[in-house]
Amino acid sequence: MIVRRIAVAALLGSALAAVPAQAQADAASGKGRPDVFPSLRHGLVAHYDFEHPVKGDPARERDLGPSGTDIDLVNGGAAMRVPDGAHRGSKGSIQLGQVNPTVAGNDDWKAGIYSETGVPTLRAFNATRGATVLGWFKMTGANPSPNSNTADPNDKYNATGLAGVLSGDSNGHDVRALLEIIDVQGEQRVVALGRRIDGGNSQTFAADEDWQKILPLNTWVFLAATFDFDKGTMALYKNGKPLSGFYTRNDDPWAIGGTPGPHTTSATDPRGIKIGGSFPQNTREQNPCNCRIDSVMLFDRPLTAWEIERQYHLVARK
């Protein structure tokens, strides 16, 4: 009887010891997280809710996705965390923005990670056939910001960065898949901007609607951009619904035509992630976003319209 009790106790102890490890694995894959729609767990690479600082370093944010790509809260550190959740279940977000408009520097608040040799944990975007960038965005000030890199006080940046994955040869600005607001034919528009081949041309899909109606001041908005590098298509969504728009180029910037598929991005690891501005390595200020951002997710496939709608309704405020 004593031997049996010891054996049972040993088995129970082993089972209990395995629980934290399993819980950690589930968290990394998105399993058990009420803020991730089940089908989105397939293809999820990175996820940041800005409520999980890296242990011992509150100036960094832990990746809740399977890649484990922790990012830096650049220049503002822990002070960037604010108690303003974008959706039901969210308690906080990060504040980003320009700090000194009249000073040529690199002190804007942004987030991300950068490595000249590529970020191995982002290998899912190496030779990928697609991608999705989504998140919640709230404009908290005037955008675009004054261009602190020129002497003209009336000059403004031509874009406002939201979130994206860098290309494999990026200097901290060039991207593989990006959500942003940028000048299109003399007018600021919300866009999906993608580049299939490192050093190659980008394609832009721009929303028809006025960007300030898509992203009104002091209002949380769910945006998503999908990129199908194999078929050469992109799409934009607001609050779970597709946004009508147009491509800015009518040629073949992704060099797909006349070549056999499947078509993928360059077989290189992205050099990082940028959120709320460019140059996450903090060498230059470019396209800062005076905004708050929450619940950024990056996928290595183009989500379907149905999945994006389901994700929005899963967490949207009632």
PDB file of C-alpha atoms in Angstrom:
ATOM      1  CA  MET A   1       0.000   0.000   0.000  1.00  0.00           C
ATOM      2  CA  ILE A   2       2.849   2.358   0.871  1.00  0.00           C
ATOM      3  CA  VAL A   3       4.562   1.592  -2.420  1.00  0.00           C
ATOM      4  CA  ARG A   4       1.326   2.264  -4.323  1.00  0.00           C
ATOM      5  CA  ARG A   5       0.844   5.627  -2.582  1.00  0.00           C
ATOM      6  CA  ILE A   6       4.406   6.630  -3.422  1.00  0.00           C
ATOM      7  CA  ALA A   7       3.875   5.682  -7.065  1.00  0.00           C
ATOM      8  CA  VAL A   8       0.610   7.642  -7.277  1.00  0.00           C
ATOM      9  CA  ALA A   9       2.250  10.664  -5.626  1.00  0.00           C
ATOM     10  CA  ALA A  10       5.115  10.505  -8.106  1.00  0.00           C
ATOM     11  CA  LEU A  11       2.734  10.382 -11.064  1.00  0.00           C
ATOM     12  CA  LEU A  12       0.675  13.269  -9.688  1.00  0.00           C
ATOM     13  CA  GLY A  13       3.813  15.316  -9.118  1.00  0.00           C
ATOM     14  CA  SER A  14       4.975  14.714 -12.685  1.00  0.00           C
ATOM     15  CA  ALA A  15       1.589  15.735 -14.064  1.00  0.00           C
ATOM     16  CA  LEU A  16       1.521  18.940 -12.030  1.00  0.00           C
ATOM     17  CA  ALA A  17       5.074  19.789 -13.058  1.00  0.00           C
ATOM     18  CA  ALA A  18       4.061  19.424 -16.698  1.00  0.00           C
ATOM     19  CA  VAL A  19       1.187  21.906 -16.424  1.00  0.00           C
ATOM     20  CA  PRO A  20       3.283  25.122 -16.489  1.00  0.00           C
ATOM     21  CA  ALA A  21       5.299  23.861 -19.447  1.00  0.00           C
ATOM     22  CA  GLN A  22       2.132  22.978 -21.366  1.00  0.00           C
ATOM     23  CA  ALA A  23       0.518  26.293 -20.453  1.00  0.00           C
ATOM     24  CA  GLN A  24       3.600  28.094 -21.719  1.00  0.00           C
ATOM     25  CA  ALA A  25       3.519  26.146 -24.983  1.00  0.00           C
ATOM     26  CA  ASP A  26      -0.191  26.860 -25.416  1.00  0.00           C
ATOM     27  CA  ALA A  27       0.377  30.568 -24.826  1.00  0.00           C
ATOM     28  CA  ALA A  28       3.140  30.609 -27.429  1.00  0.00           C
ATOM     29  CA  SER A  29       0.910  29.003 -30.061  1.00  0.00           C
ATOM     30  CA  GLY A  30      -2.145  31.097 -29.201  1.00  0.00           C
ATOM     31  CA  LYS A  31      -4.030  28.131 -27.751  1.00  0.00           C
ATOM     32  CA  GLY A  32      -6.192  29.048 -24.828  1.00  0.00           C
ATOM     33  CA  ARG A  33      -5.943  32.798 -25.543  1.00  0.00           C
ATOM     34  CA  PRO A  34      -9.453  34.279 -25.691  1.00  0.00           C
ATOM     35  CA  ASP A  35      -8.255  37.153 -27.898  1.00  0.00           C
ATOM     36  CA  VAL A  36      -7.153  34.961 -30.827  1.00  0.00           C
ATOM     37  CA  PHE A  37      -9.793  33.408 -33.093  1.00  0.00           C
ATOM     38  CA  PRO A  38      -9.030  29.659 -33.322  1.00  0.00           C
ATOM     39  CA  SER A  39      -8.337  29.452 -37.066  1.00  0.00           C
ATOM     40  CA  LEU A  40      -5.878  32.345 -36.783  1.00  0.00           C
ATOM     41  CA  ARG A  41      -3.539  30.190 -34.731  1.00  0.00           C
ATOM     42  CA  HIS A  42      -2.469  28.669 -38.028  1.00  0.00           C
ATOM     43  CA  GLY A  43      -0.023  31.105 -39.537  1.00  0.00           C
ATOM     44  CA  LEU A  44       0.376  33.351 -36.479  1.00  0.00           C
ATOM     45  CA  VAL A  45       4.023  34.384 -36.174  1.00  0.00           C
ATOM     46  CA  ALA A  46       4.091  37.246 -33.677  1.00  0.00           C
ATOM     47  CA  HIS A  47       1.551  38.873 -31.359  1.00  0.00           C
ATOM     48  CA  TYR A  48       1.979  41.912 -29.107  1.00  0.00           C
ATOM     49  CA  ASP A  49      -0.710  43.144 -26.718  1.00  0.00           C
ATOM     50  CA  PHE A  50       1.667  45.510 -24.890  1.00  0.00           C
ATOM     51  CA  GLU A  51       0.670  44.126 -21.518  1.00  0.00           C
ATOM     52  CA  HIS A  52       3.532  41.643 -21.219  1.00  0.00           C
ATOM     53  CA  PRO A  53       6.896  43.299 -20.556  1.00  0.00           C
ATOM     54  CA  VAL A  54       9.927  41.059 -20.786  1.00  0.00           C
ATOM     55  CA  LYS A  55      10.798  39.878 -17.291  1.00  0.00           C
ATOM     56  CA  GLY A  56      13.371  42.228 -15.806  1.00  0.00           C
ATOM     57  CA  ASP A  57      13.186  44.653 -18.742  1.00  0.00           C
ATOM     58  CA  PRO A  58       9.946  46.683 -18.971  1.00  0.00           C
ATOM     59  CA  ALA A  59      11.360  48.573 -21.973  1.00  0.00           C
ATOM     60  CA  ARG A  60      10.854  45.420 -24.041  1.00  0.00           C
ATOM     61  CA  GLU A  61       7.628  43.629 -24.999  1.00  0.00           C
ATOM     62  CA  ARG A  62       7.212  39.861 -25.017  1.00  0.00           C
ATOM     63  CA  ASP A  63       5.963  38.126 -28.131  1.00  0.00           C
ATOM     64  CA  LEU A  64       2.826  36.116 -27.350  1.00  0.00           C
ATOM     65  CA  GLY A  65       3.068  34.341 -30.707  1.00  0.00           C
ATOM     66  CA  PRO A  66       5.097  31.219 -31.469  1.00  0.00           C
ATOM     67  CA  SER A  67       8.140  33.039 -32.885  1.00  0.00           C
ATOM     68  CA  GLY A  68       9.287  34.483 -29.569  1.00  0.00           C
ATOM     69  CA  THR A  69      10.413  37.717 -31.238  1.00  0.00           C
ATOM     70  CA  ASP A  70      10.512  40.175 -28.340  1.00  0.00           C
ATOM     71  CA  ILE A  71      10.602  43.832 -29.392  1.00  0.00           C
ATOM     72  CA  ASP A  72      11.935  47.111 -27.975  1.00  0.00           C
ATOM     73  CA  LEU A  73       9.835  50.075 -26.851  1.00  0.00           C
ATOM     74  CA  VAL A  74      12.188  52.587 -28.417  1.00  0.00           C
ATOM     75  CA  ASN A  75      13.036  55.883 -26.674  1.00  0.00           C
ATOM     76  CA  GLY A  76      10.033  55.899 -24.340  1.00  0.00           C
ATOM     77  CA  GLY A  77      10.551  52.522 -22.708  1.00  0.00           C
ATOM     78  CA  ALA A  78       8.060  51.533 -20.017  1.00  0.00           C
ATOM     79  CA  ALA A  79       6.564  55.055 -20.072  1.00  0.00           C
ATOM     80  CA  MET A  80       5.010  54.172 -23.426  1.00  0.00           C
ATOM     81  CA  ARG A  81       2.606  51.736 -21.765  1.00  0.00           C
ATOM     82  CA  VAL A  82      -0.769  53.379 -21.120  1.00  0.00           C
ATOM     83  CA  PRO A  83      -3.961  52.026 -19.474  1.00  0.00           C
ATOM     84  CA  ASP A  84      -6.073  52.372 -22.608  1.00  0.00           C
ATOM     85  CA  GLY A  85      -7.162  49.037 -24.032  1.00  0.00           C
ATOM     86  CA  ALA A  86      -8.487  48.995 -27.590  1.00  0.00           C
ATOM     87  CA  HIS A  87     -11.043  46.252 -27.175  1.00  0.00           C
ATOM     88  CA  ARG A  88     -12.913  43.996 -24.798  1.00  0.00           C
ATOM     89  CA  GLY A  89     -10.371  42.128 -22.720  1.00  0.00           C
ATOM     90  CA  SER A  90      -7.534  44.574 -23.370  1.00  0.00           C
ATOM     91  CA  LYS A  91      -6.281  46.688 -20.488  1.00  0.00           C
ATOM     92  CA  GLY A  92      -3.421  48.580 -22.084  1.00  0.00           C
ATOM     93  CA  SER A  93      -1.693  49.788 -25.235  1.00  0.00           C
ATOM     94  CA  ILE A  94       1.391  51.809 -26.173  1.00  0.00           C
ATOM     95  CA  GLN A  95       1.650  55.507 -26.892  1.00  0.00           C
ATOM     96  CA  LEU A  96       3.820  56.467 -29.845  1.00  0.00           C
ATOM     97  CA  GLY A  97       4.702  59.779 -31.407  1.00  0.00           C
ATOM     98  CA  GLN A  98       7.075  62.554 -32.292  1.00  0.00           C
ATOM     99  CA  VAL A  99       8.878  64.136 -29.331  1.00  0.00           C
ATOM    100  CA  ASN A 100      10.814  67.106 -30.754  1.00  0.00           C
ATOM    101  CA  PRO A 101       9.445  68.259 -34.132  1.00  0.00           C
ATOM    102  CA  THR A 102      12.056  71.001 -34.584  1.00  0.00           C
ATOM    103  CA  VAL A 103      15.108  68.902 -33.719  1.00  0.00           C
ATOM    104  CA  ALA A 104      16.886  66.646 -36.199  1.00  0.00           C
ATOM    105  CA  GLY A 105      17.245  63.555 -34.067  1.00  0.00           C
ATOM    106  CA  ASN A 106      15.985  60.076 -33.401  1.00  0.00           C
ATOM    107  CA  ASP A 107      13.969  60.388 -30.204  1.00  0.00           C
ATOM    108  CA  ASP A 108      10.508  59.531 -31.552  1.00  0.00           C
ATOM    109  CA  TRP A 109       8.567  56.902 -29.615  1.00  0.00           C
ATOM    110  CA  LYS A 110       8.186  53.737 -31.669  1.00  0.00           C
ATOM    111  CA  ALA A 111       8.596  49.982 -31.259  1.00  0.00           C
ATOM    112  CA  GLY A 112      10.266  47.116 -33.047  1.00  0.00           C
ATOM    113  CA  ILE A 113      13.424  45.119 -33.563  1.00  0.00           C
ATOM    114  CA  TYR A 114      16.286  45.252 -36.081  1.00  0.00           C
ATOM    115  CA  SER A 115      19.279  43.156 -37.088  1.00  0.00           C
ATOM    116  CA  GLU A 116      21.506  43.683 -40.124  1.00  0.00           C
ATOM    117  CA  THR A 117      21.943  39.929 -40.441  1.00  0.00           C
ATOM    118  CA  GLY A 118      18.211  39.233 -40.262  1.00  0.00           C
ATOM    119  CA  VAL A 119      16.069  38.109 -37.355  1.00  0.00           C
ATOM    120  CA  PRO A 120      16.053  34.257 -37.294  1.00  0.00           C
ATOM    121  CA  THR A 121      12.863  34.056 -35.230  1.00  0.00           C
ATOM    122  CA  LEU A 122      11.035  35.736 -38.140  1.00  0.00           C
ATOM    123  CA  ARG A 123      12.060  32.978 -40.576  1.00  0.00           C
ATOM    124  CA  ALA A 124       8.392  32.252 -41.289  1.00  0.00           C
ATOM    125  CA  PHE A 125       8.525  35.322 -43.556  1.00  0.00           C
ATOM    126  CA  ASN A 126      11.529  33.882 -45.418  1.00  0.00           C
ATOM    127  CA  ALA A 127      10.297  32.731 -48.872  1.00  0.00           C
ATOM    128  CA  THR A 128       6.682  33.103 -47.785  1.00  0.00           C
ATOM    129  CA  ARG A 129       3.767  33.081 -50.198  1.00  0.00           C
ATOM    130  CA  GLY A 130       1.785  35.553 -48.123  1.00  0.00           C
ATOM    131  CA  ALA A 131       1.439  37.707 -45.022  1.00  0.00           C
ATOM    132  CA  THR A 132      -1.062  39.619 -42.912  1.00  0.00           C
ATOM    133  CA  VAL A 133      -0.498  42.615 -40.649  1.00  0.00           C
ATOM    134  CA  LEU A 134      -3.300  43.632 -38.295  1.00  0.00           C
ATOM    135  CA  GLY A 135      -3.844  45.617 -35.135  1.00  0.00           C
ATOM    136  CA  TRP A 136      -5.812  48.311 -33.347  1.00  0.00           C
ATOM    137  CA  PHE A 137      -4.905  51.962 -33.950  1.00  0.00           C
ATOM    138  CA  LYS A 138      -6.025  55.207 -32.312  1.00  0.00           C
ATOM    139  CA  MET A 139      -4.868  58.580 -33.636  1.00  0.00           C
ATOM    140  CA  THR A 140      -4.002  60.845 -30.684  1.00  0.00           C
ATOM    141  CA  GLY A 141      -2.520  63.839 -32.494  1.00  0.00           C
ATOM    142  CA  ALA A 142      -1.852  65.432 -35.864  1.00  0.00           C
ATOM    143  CA  ASN A 143      -0.478  63.163 -38.590  1.00  0.00           C
ATOM    144  CA  PRO A 144       1.703  63.208 -40.604  1.00  0.00           C
ATOM    145  CA  SER A 145       4.287  64.874 -38.374  1.00  0.00           C
ATOM    146  CA  PRO A 146       6.630  67.773 -39.170  1.00  0.00           C
ATOM    147  CA  ASN A 147       9.736  66.520 -40.975  1.00  0.00           C
ATOM    148  CA  SER A 148      12.526  66.960 -38.442  1.00  0.00           C
ATOM    149  CA  ASN A 149      15.104  65.963 -41.071  1.00  0.00           C
ATOM    150  CA  THR A 150      14.723  69.189 -43.060  1.00  0.00           C
ATOM    151  CA  ALA A 151      15.191  72.862 -42.219  1.00  0.00           C
ATOM    152  CA  ASP A 152      11.773  73.872 -43.557  1.00  0.00           C
ATOM    153  CA  PRO A 153       9.378  74.216 -40.574  1.00  0.00           C
ATOM    154  CA  ASN A 154       6.415  73.685 -42.903  1.00  0.00           C
ATOM    155  CA  ASP A 155       7.715  70.435 -44.352  1.00  0.00           C
ATOM    156  CA  LYS A 156       5.967  67.242 -43.232  1.00  0.00           C
ATOM    157  CA  TYR A 157       6.775  63.575 -43.622  1.00  0.00           C
ATOM    158  CA  ASN A 158       4.962  61.986 -46.543  1.00  0.00           C
ATOM    159  CA  ALA A 159       3.797  59.057 -44.416  1.00  0.00           C
ATOM    160  CA  THR A 160       2.749  57.849 -40.968  1.00  0.00           C
ATOM    161  CA  GLY A 161       3.978  54.385 -40.018  1.00  0.00           C
ATOM    162  CA  LEU A 162       1.586  51.901 -38.415  1.00  0.00           C
ATOM    163  CA  ALA A 163       3.047  48.372 -38.384  1.00  0.00           C
ATOM    164  CA  GLY A 164       5.002  46.090 -40.671  1.00  0.00           C
ATOM    165  CA  VAL A 165       7.667  43.483 -41.353  1.00  0.00           C
ATOM    166  CA  LEU A 166      10.990  44.663 -42.800  1.00  0.00           C
ATOM    167  CA  SER A 167      12.537  43.207 -45.943  1.00  0.00           C
ATOM    168  CA  GLY A 168      15.599  40.995 -45.838  1.00  0.00           C
ATOM    169  CA  ASP A 169      17.890  43.834 -46.955  1.00  0.00           C
ATOM    170  CA  SER A 170      16.167  46.677 -45.133  1.00  0.00           C
ATOM    171  CA  ASN A 171      18.004  49.668 -43.698  1.00  0.00           C
ATOM    172  CA  GLY A 172      15.217  49.903 -41.125  1.00  0.00           C
ATOM    173  CA  HIS A 173      12.729  51.520 -43.469  1.00  0.00           C
ATOM    174  CA  ASP A 174      12.145  49.219 -46.476  1.00  0.00           C
ATOM    175  CA  VAL A 175       9.469  46.611 -45.884  1.00  0.00           C
ATOM    176  CA  ARG A 176       8.122  43.270 -46.996  1.00  0.00           C
ATOM    177  CA  ALA A 177       4.594  43.904 -45.668  1.00  0.00           C
ATOM    178  CA  LEU A 178       3.324  47.159 -44.149  1.00  0.00           C
ATOM    179  CA  LEU A 179       0.233  49.016 -42.946  1.00  0.00           C
ATOM    180  CA  GLU A 180       0.648  52.791 -43.106  1.00  0.00           C
ATOM    181  CA  ILE A 181      -0.760  56.148 -44.128  1.00  0.00           C
ATOM    182  CA  ILE A 182       1.136  57.620 -47.075  1.00  0.00           C
ATOM    183  CA  ASP A 183       0.882  60.227 -49.808  1.00  0.00           C
ATOM    184  CA  VAL A 184      -0.721  58.717 -52.894  1.00  0.00           C
ATOM    185  CA  GLN A 185      -1.017  61.007 -55.879  1.00  0.00           C
ATOM    186  CA  GLY A 186      -0.936  64.062 -53.627  1.00  0.00           C
ATOM    187  CA  GLU A 187      -3.409  62.756 -51.039  1.00  0.00           C
ATOM    188  CA  GLN A 188      -2.798  60.920 -47.761  1.00  0.00           C
ATOM    189  CA  ARG A 189      -4.356  57.438 -47.790  1.00  0.00           C
ATOM    190  CA  VAL A 190      -4.409  54.294 -45.669  1.00  0.00           C
ATOM    191  CA  VAL A 191      -2.465  51.662 -47.595  1.00  0.00           C
ATOM    192  CA  ALA A 192      -1.111  48.145 -47.672  1.00  0.00           C
ATOM    193  CA  LEU A 193       2.419  48.275 -49.085  1.00  0.00           C
ATOM    194  CA  GLY A 194       4.230  45.085 -50.041  1.00  0.00           C
ATOM    195  CA  ARG A 195       7.556  44.081 -51.585  1.00  0.00           C
ATOM    196  CA  ARG A 196       8.108  40.537 -52.810  1.00  0.00           C
ATOM    197  CA  ILE A 197      11.773  40.707 -53.820  1.00  0.00           C
ATOM    198  CA  ASP A 198      14.492  42.331 -51.716  1.00  0.00           C
ATOM    199  CA  GLY A 199      15.686  45.460 -53.481  1.00  0.00           C
ATOM    200  CA  GLY A 200      12.786  45.187 -55.905  1.00  0.00           C
ATOM    201  CA  ASN A 201       9.757  47.348 -56.473  1.00  0.00           C
ATOM    202  CA  SER A 202       6.892  47.680 -54.042  1.00  0.00           C
ATOM    203  CA  GLN A 203       3.197  47.623 -54.797  1.00  0.00           C
ATOM    204  CA  THR A 204       0.638  49.714 -52.923  1.00  0.00           C
ATOM    205  CA  PHE A 205      -3.068  49.113 -52.420  1.00  0.00           C
ATOM    206  CA  ALA A 206      -4.675  52.373 -51.281  1.00  0.00           C
ATOM    207  CA  ALA A 207      -8.076  52.813 -49.648  1.00  0.00           C
ATOM    208  CA  ASP A 208     -10.566  55.018 -51.473  1.00  0.00           C
ATOM    209  CA  GLU A 209     -12.031  56.571 -48.326  1.00  0.00           C
ATOM    210  CA  ASP A 210     -10.497  59.643 -46.677  1.00  0.00           C
ATOM    211  CA  TRP A 211      -7.921  58.402 -44.182  1.00  0.00           C
ATOM    212  CA  GLN A 212      -9.269  60.622 -41.396  1.00  0.00           C
ATOM    213  CA  LYS A 213     -12.669  58.979 -41.775  1.00  0.00           C
ATOM    214  CA  ILE A 214     -11.035  55.571 -41.591  1.00  0.00           C
ATOM    215  CA  LEU A 215      -8.971  56.627 -38.566  1.00  0.00           C
ATOM    216  CA  PRO A 216     -10.858  59.434 -36.787  1.00  0.00           C
ATOM    217  CA  LEU A 217      -9.093  61.186 -33.924  1.00  0.00           C
ATOM    218  CA  ASN A 218      -9.289  59.548 -30.480  1.00  0.00           C
ATOM    219  CA  THR A 219     -11.128  56.466 -31.789  1.00  0.00           C
ATOM    220  CA  TRP A 220      -9.890  52.882 -31.692  1.00  0.00           C
ATOM    221  CA  VAL A 221     -10.032  51.233 -35.124  1.00  0.00           C
ATOM    222  CA  PHE A 222      -9.202  47.670 -36.140  1.00  0.00           C
ATOM    223  CA  LEU A 223      -7.160  47.585 -39.373  1.00  0.00           C
ATOM    224  CA  ALA A 224      -5.805  44.644 -41.338  1.00  0.00           C
ATOM    225  CA  ALA A 225      -3.759  44.312 -44.518  1.00  0.00           C
ATOM    226  CA  THR A 226      -3.304  41.041 -46.410  1.00  0.00           C
ATOM    227  CA  PHE A 227      -0.577  40.224 -48.938  1.00  0.00           C
ATOM    228  CA  ASP A 228      -0.770  37.334 -51.417  1.00  0.00           C
ATOM    229  CA  PHE A 229       2.695  37.320 -52.983  1.00  0.00           C
ATOM    230  CA  ASP A 230       1.858  34.285 -55.109  1.00  0.00           C
ATOM    231  CA  LYS A 231      -1.182  35.841 -56.790  1.00  0.00           C
ATOM    232  CA  GLY A 232       0.024  39.439 -56.599  1.00  0.00           C
ATOM    233  CA  THR A 233      -2.941  40.767 -54.628  1.00  0.00           C
ATOM    234  CA  MET A 234      -3.506  42.794 -51.453  1.00  0.00           C
ATOM    235  CA  ALA A 235      -6.528  43.868 -49.420  1.00  0.00           C
ATOM    236  CA  LEU A 236      -7.422  46.258 -46.594  1.00  0.00           C
ATOM    237  CA  TYR A 237     -10.014  45.879 -43.837  1.00  0.00           C
ATOM    238  CA  LYS A 238     -11.514  48.215 -41.240  1.00  0.00           C
ATOM    239  CA  ASN A 239     -13.407  46.829 -38.252  1.00  0.00           C
ATOM    240  CA  GLY A 240     -13.713  43.474 -39.989  1.00  0.00           C
ATOM    241  CA  LYS A 241     -15.061  44.803 -43.297  1.00  0.00           C
ATOM    242  CA  PRO A 242     -13.173  45.156 -46.610  1.00  0.00           C
ATOM    243  CA  LEU A 243     -12.160  48.642 -47.695  1.00  0.00           C
ATOM    244  CA  SER A 244     -12.551  49.519 -51.358  1.00  0.00           C
ATOM    245  CA  GLY A 245      -9.368  50.738 -52.967  1.00  0.00           C
ATOM    246  CA  PHE A 246      -6.996  50.699 -55.915  1.00  0.00           C
ATOM    247  CA  TYR A 247      -3.474  49.640 -56.848  1.00  0.00           C
ATOM    248  CA  THR A 248      -1.072  52.496 -57.480  1.00  0.00           C
ATOM    249  CA  ARG A 249       0.794  50.600 -60.206  1.00  0.00           C
ATOM    250  CA  ASN A 250      -0.649  48.857 -63.250  1.00  0.00           C
ATOM    251  CA  ASP A 251       2.545  47.057 -64.249  1.00  0.00           C
ATOM    252  CA  ASP A 252       4.157  44.035 -62.569  1.00  0.00           C
ATOM    253  CA  PRO A 253       6.200  45.429 -59.624  1.00  0.00           C
ATOM    254  CA  TRP A 254       6.433  42.009 -57.911  1.00  0.00           C
ATOM    255  CA  ALA A 255       7.807  40.364 -61.095  1.00  0.00           C
ATOM    256  CA  ILE A 256       5.175  37.629 -61.149  1.00  0.00           C
ATOM    257  CA  GLY A 257       3.997  37.680 -64.761  1.00  0.00           C
ATOM    258  CA  GLY A 258       5.511  35.128 -67.109  1.00  0.00           C
ATOM    259  CA  THR A 259       7.196  33.142 -64.334  1.00  0.00           C
ATOM    260  CA  PRO A 260       6.037  29.792 -62.947  1.00  0.00           C
ATOM    261  CA  GLY A 261       4.629  29.728 -59.421  1.00  0.00           C
ATOM    262  CA  PRO A 262       4.401  29.448 -56.602  1.00  0.00           C
ATOM    263  CA  HIS A 263       5.796  32.941 -56.128  1.00  0.00           C
ATOM    264  CA  THR A 264       7.378  33.727 -52.774  1.00  0.00           C
ATOM    265  CA  THR A 265       9.263  36.536 -51.148  1.00  0.00           C
ATOM    266  CA  SER A 266      13.059  36.515 -51.166  1.00  0.00           C
ATOM    267  CA  ALA A 267      14.601  33.623 -49.249  1.00  0.00           C
ATOM    268  CA  THR A 268      15.956  35.918 -46.556  1.00  0.00           C
ATOM    269  CA  ASP A 269      15.028  36.466 -42.928  1.00  0.00           C
ATOM    270  CA  PRO A 270      13.404  39.870 -42.381  1.00  0.00           C
ATOM    271  CA  ARG A 271      15.662  42.357 -40.680  1.00  0.00           C
ATOM    272  CA  GLY A 272      12.978  43.109 -38.139  1.00  0.00           C
ATOM    273  CA  ILE A 273       9.633  44.679 -37.317  1.00  0.00           C
ATOM    274  CA  LYS A 274       8.653  48.340 -37.171  1.00  0.00           C
ATOM    275  CA  ILE A 275       5.670  49.743 -35.290  1.00  0.00           C
ATOM    276  CA  GLY A 276       4.704  53.413 -35.219  1.00  0.00           C
ATOM    277  CA  GLY A 277       7.604  54.644 -37.343  1.00  0.00           C
ATOM    278  CA  SER A 278      10.710  53.521 -39.196  1.00  0.00           C
ATOM    279  CA  PHE A 279      14.258  52.655 -38.141  1.00  0.00           C
ATOM    280  CA  PRO A 280      13.594  50.531 -35.041  1.00  0.00           C
ATOM    281  CA  GLN A 281      17.372  50.431 -34.494  1.00  0.00           C
ATOM    282  CA  ASN A 282      16.955  54.105 -33.540  1.00  0.00           C
ATOM    283  CA  THR A 283      19.363  55.688 -36.020  1.00  0.00           C
ATOM    284  CA  ARG A 284      16.897  58.112 -37.589  1.00  0.00           C
ATOM    285  CA  GLU A 285      13.417  59.539 -37.120  1.00  0.00           C
ATOM    286  CA  GLN A 286      11.081  58.772 -40.017  1.00  0.00           C
ATOM    287  CA  ASN A 287       7.286  58.752 -40.340  1.00  0.00           C
ATOM    288  CA  PRO A 288       6.414  58.802 -36.620  1.00  0.00           C
ATOM    289  CA  CYS A 289       2.827  58.065 -35.643  1.00  0.00           C
ATOM    290  CA  ASN A 290       1.109  60.240 -33.037  1.00  0.00           C
ATOM    291  CA  CYS A 291      -1.117  57.411 -31.979  1.00  0.00           C
ATOM    292  CA  ARG A 292      -1.744  54.479 -29.688  1.00  0.00           C
ATOM    293  CA  ILE A 293      -1.426  50.896 -30.893  1.00  0.00           C
ATOM    294  CA  ASP A 294      -2.728  47.660 -29.407  1.00  0.00           C
ATOM    295  CA  SER A 295      -2.892  43.947 -30.257  1.00  0.00           C
ATOM    296  CA  VAL A 296      -0.566  43.792 -33.258  1.00  0.00           C
ATOM    297  CA  MET A 297      -0.526  40.387 -34.990  1.00  0.00           C
ATOM    298  CA  LEU A 298       1.701  39.219 -37.833  1.00  0.00           C
ATOM    299  CA  PHE A 299       0.918  36.150 -39.979  1.00  0.00           C
ATOM    300  CA  ASP A 300       2.841  34.303 -42.673  1.00  0.00           C
ATOM    301  CA  ARG A 301      -0.263  33.894 -44.836  1.00  0.00           C
ATOM    302  CA  PRO A 302      -3.039  36.132 -46.157  1.00  0.00           C
ATOM    303  CA  LEU A 303      -5.985  35.723 -43.809  1.00  0.00           C
ATOM    304  CA  THR A 304      -9.393  35.329 -45.415  1.00  0.00           C
ATOM    305  CA  ALA A 305     -12.046  38.025 -45.177  1.00  0.00           C
ATOM    306  CA  TRP A 306     -14.083  35.664 -43.004  1.00  0.00           C
ATOM    307  CA  GLU A 307     -11.190  35.182 -40.561  1.00  0.00           C
ATOM    308  CA  ILE A 308     -10.572  38.904 -40.254  1.00  0.00           C
ATOM    309  CA  GLU A 309     -14.243  39.564 -39.573  1.00  0.00           C
ATOM    310  CA  ARG A 310     -14.331  36.789 -36.954  1.00  0.00           C
ATOM    311  CA  GLN A 311     -11.228  38.153 -35.224  1.00  0.00           C
ATOM    312  CA  TYR A 312     -12.723  41.633 -35.046  1.00  0.00           C
ATOM    313  CA  HIS A 313     -16.034  40.460 -33.596  1.00  0.00           C
ATOM    314  CA  LEU A 314     -14.254  38.183 -31.148  1.00  0.00           C
ATOM    315  CA  VAL A 315     -12.726  41.070 -29.249  1.00  0.00           C
ATOM    316  CA  ALA A 316     -14.634  44.204 -30.300  1.00  0.00           C
ATOM    317  CA  ARG A 317     -16.381  46.189 -27.610  1.00  0.00           C
ATOM    318  CA  LYS A 318     -20.055  45.392 -27.157  1.00  0.00           C
TER     319      LYS A 318
END
